[in-house]
PDB file of C-alpha atoms in Angstrom:
ATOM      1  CA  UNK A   1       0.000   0.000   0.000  1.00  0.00           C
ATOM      2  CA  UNK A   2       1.082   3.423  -0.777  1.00  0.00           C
ATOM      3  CA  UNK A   3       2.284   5.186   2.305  1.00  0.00           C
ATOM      4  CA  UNK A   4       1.981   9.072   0.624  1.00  0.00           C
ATOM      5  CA  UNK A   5      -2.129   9.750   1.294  1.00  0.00           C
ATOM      6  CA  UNK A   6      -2.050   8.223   4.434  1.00  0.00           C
ATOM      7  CA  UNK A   7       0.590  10.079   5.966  1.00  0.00           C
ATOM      8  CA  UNK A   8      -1.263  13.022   4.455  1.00  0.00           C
ATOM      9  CA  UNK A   9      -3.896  12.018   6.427  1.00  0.00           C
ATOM     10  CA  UNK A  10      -2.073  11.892   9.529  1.00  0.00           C
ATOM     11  CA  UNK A  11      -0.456  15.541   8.702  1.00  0.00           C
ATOM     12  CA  UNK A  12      -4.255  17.010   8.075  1.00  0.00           C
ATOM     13  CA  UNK A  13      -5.282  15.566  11.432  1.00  0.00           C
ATOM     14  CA  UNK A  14      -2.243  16.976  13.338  1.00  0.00           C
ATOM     15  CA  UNK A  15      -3.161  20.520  11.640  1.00  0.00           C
ATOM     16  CA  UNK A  16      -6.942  19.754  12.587  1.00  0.00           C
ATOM     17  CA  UNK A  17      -5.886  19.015  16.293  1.00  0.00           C
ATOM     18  CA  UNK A  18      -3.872  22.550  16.517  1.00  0.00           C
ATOM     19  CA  UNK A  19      -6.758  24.472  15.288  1.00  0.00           C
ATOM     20  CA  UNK A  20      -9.116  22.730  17.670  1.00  0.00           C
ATOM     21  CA  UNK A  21     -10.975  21.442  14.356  1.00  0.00           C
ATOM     22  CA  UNK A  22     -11.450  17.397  14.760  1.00  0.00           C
ATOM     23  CA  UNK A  23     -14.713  17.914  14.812  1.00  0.00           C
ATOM     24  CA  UNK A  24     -14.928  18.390  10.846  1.00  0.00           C
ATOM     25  CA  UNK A  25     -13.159  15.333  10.590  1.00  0.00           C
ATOM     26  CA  UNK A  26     -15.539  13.570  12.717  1.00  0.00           C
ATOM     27  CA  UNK A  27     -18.494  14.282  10.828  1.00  0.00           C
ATOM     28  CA  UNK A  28     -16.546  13.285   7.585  1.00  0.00           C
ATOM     29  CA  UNK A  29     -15.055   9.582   9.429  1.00  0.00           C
ATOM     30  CA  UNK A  30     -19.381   9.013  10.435  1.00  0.00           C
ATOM     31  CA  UNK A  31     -20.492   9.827   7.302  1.00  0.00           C
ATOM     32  CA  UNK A  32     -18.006   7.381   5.582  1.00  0.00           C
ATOM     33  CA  UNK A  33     -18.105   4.691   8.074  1.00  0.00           C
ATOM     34  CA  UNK A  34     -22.329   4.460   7.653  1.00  0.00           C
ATOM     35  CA  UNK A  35     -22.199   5.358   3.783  1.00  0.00           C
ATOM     36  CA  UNK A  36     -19.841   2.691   3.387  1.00  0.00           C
ATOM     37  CA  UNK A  37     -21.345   0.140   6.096  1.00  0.00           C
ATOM     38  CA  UNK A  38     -25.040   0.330   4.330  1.00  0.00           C
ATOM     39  CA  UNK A  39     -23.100  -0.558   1.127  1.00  0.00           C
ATOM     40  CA  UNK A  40     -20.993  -3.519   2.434  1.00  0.00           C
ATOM     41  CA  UNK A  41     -24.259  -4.803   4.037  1.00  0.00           C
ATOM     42  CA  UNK A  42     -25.986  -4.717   0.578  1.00  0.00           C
ATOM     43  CA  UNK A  43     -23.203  -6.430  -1.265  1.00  0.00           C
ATOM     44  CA  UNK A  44     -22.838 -10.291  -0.695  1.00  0.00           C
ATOM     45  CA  UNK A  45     -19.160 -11.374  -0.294  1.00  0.00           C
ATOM     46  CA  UNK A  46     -18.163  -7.775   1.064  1.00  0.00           C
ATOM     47  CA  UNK A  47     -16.914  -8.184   5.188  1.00  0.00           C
ATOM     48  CA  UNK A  48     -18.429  -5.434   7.488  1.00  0.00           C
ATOM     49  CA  UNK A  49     -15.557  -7.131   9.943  1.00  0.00           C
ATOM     50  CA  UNK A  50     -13.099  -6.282   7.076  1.00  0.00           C
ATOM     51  CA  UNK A  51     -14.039  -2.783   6.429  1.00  0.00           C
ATOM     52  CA  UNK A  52     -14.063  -2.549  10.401  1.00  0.00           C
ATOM     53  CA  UNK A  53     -10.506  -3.532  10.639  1.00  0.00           C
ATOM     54  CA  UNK A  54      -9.698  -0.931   7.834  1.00  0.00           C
ATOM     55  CA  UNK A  55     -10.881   1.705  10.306  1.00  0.00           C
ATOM     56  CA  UNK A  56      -9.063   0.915  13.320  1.00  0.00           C
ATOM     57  CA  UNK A  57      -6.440   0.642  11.343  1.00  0.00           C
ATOM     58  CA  UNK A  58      -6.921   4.275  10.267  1.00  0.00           C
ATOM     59  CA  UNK A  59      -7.769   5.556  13.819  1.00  0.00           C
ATOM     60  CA  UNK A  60      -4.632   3.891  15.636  1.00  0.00           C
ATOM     61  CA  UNK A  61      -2.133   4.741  12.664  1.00  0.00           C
ATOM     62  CA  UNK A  62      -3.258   8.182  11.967  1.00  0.00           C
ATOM     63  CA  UNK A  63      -5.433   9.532  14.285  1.00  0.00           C
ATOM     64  CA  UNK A  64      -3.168   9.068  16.953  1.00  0.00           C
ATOM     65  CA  UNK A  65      -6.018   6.814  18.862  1.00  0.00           C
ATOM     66  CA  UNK A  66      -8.154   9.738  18.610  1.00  0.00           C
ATOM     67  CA  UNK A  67     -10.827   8.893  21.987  1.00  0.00           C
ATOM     68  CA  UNK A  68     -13.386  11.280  19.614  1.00  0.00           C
ATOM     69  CA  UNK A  69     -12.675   9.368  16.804  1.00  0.00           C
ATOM     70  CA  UNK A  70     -12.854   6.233  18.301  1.00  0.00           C
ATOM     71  CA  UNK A  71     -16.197   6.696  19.961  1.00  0.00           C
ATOM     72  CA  UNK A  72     -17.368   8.045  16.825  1.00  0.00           C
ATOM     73  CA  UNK A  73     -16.230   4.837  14.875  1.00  0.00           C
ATOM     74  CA  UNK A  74     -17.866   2.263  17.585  1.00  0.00           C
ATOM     75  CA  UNK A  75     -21.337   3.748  17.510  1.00  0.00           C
ATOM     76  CA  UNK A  76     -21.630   3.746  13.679  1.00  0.00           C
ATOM     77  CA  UNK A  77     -20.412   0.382  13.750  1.00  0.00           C
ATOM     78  CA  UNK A  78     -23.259  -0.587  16.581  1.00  0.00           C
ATOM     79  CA  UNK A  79     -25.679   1.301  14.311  1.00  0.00           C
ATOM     80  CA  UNK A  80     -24.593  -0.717  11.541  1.00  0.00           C
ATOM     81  CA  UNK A  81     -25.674  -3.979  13.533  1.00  0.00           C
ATOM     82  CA  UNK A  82     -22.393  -5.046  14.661  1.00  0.00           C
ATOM     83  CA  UNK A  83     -22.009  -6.159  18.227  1.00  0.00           C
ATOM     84  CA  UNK A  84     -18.997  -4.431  20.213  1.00  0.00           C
ATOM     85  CA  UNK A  85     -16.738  -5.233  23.027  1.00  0.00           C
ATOM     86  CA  UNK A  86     -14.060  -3.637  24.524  1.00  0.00           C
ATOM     87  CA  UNK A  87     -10.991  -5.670  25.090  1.00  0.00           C
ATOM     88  CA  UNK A  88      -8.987  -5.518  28.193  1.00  0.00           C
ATOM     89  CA  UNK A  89      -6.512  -3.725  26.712  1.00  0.00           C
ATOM     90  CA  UNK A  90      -8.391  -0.914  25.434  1.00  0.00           C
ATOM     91  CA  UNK A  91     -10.035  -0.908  28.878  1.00  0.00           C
ATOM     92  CA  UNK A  92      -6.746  -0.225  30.112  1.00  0.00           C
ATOM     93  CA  UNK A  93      -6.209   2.635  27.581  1.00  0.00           C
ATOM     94  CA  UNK A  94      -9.145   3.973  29.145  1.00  0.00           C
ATOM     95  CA  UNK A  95     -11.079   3.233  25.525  1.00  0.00           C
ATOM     96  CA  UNK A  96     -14.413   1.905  24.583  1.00  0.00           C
ATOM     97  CA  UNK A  97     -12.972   1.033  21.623  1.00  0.00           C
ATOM     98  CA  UNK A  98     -14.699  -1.039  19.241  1.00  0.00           C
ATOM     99  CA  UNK A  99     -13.804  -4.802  18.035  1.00  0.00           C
ATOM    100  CA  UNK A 100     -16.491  -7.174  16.728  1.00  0.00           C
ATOM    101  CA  UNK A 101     -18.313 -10.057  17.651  1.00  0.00           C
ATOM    102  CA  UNK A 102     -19.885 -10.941  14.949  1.00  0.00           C
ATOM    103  CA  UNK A 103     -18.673 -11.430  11.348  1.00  0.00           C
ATOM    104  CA  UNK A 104     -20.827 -10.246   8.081  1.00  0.00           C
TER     105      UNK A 104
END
């Protein structure tokens, strides 16, 4: 995978965190998590688990574990049908953090 947009991504988030503006970027990371979700559910073969995984990915790697961010990702993946637990170690990281229990 091409490094270059992602660490883009983690440079626009830094900028957005100095200017107190994550909250734009929180509103963009729900819309594309439940735009993307309804889609995946629609298609057969596609993995909501997969696309989950994609996400965290995203939110550890370049959104610094973002607790916002996070929060915002679990609760469109809940609304999306997908069961969540925390682990222990993200209770320990004082996160919600989601991780499924369930696979699409």
């Amino acid at each position: 995978m091409d490094e270059r947009p992602w660490e883009a991504l983690r440079m626009m988030y830094d900028l957005f965190c100095q200017a107190d503006l994550v909250c734009h970027i929180n509103n963009a990371l729900s819309s594309y998590i439940c735009q993307t979700g309804e889609k995946i559910l629609k298609e057969e073969g596609s993995s909501l688990t997969e696309f989950k995984a994609h996400v965290d990915k995203i939110c550890f790697t370049y959104f610094s574990e973002d607790p916002l961010l996070e929060k915002t990702a679990q609760k469109c993946f809940e609304g999306l049908g997908m069961s969540v637990v925390p682990t222990e170690e993200m209770l320990e990281l004082g996160s919600s953090g989601p991780f499924p229990t369930s696979h699409w």
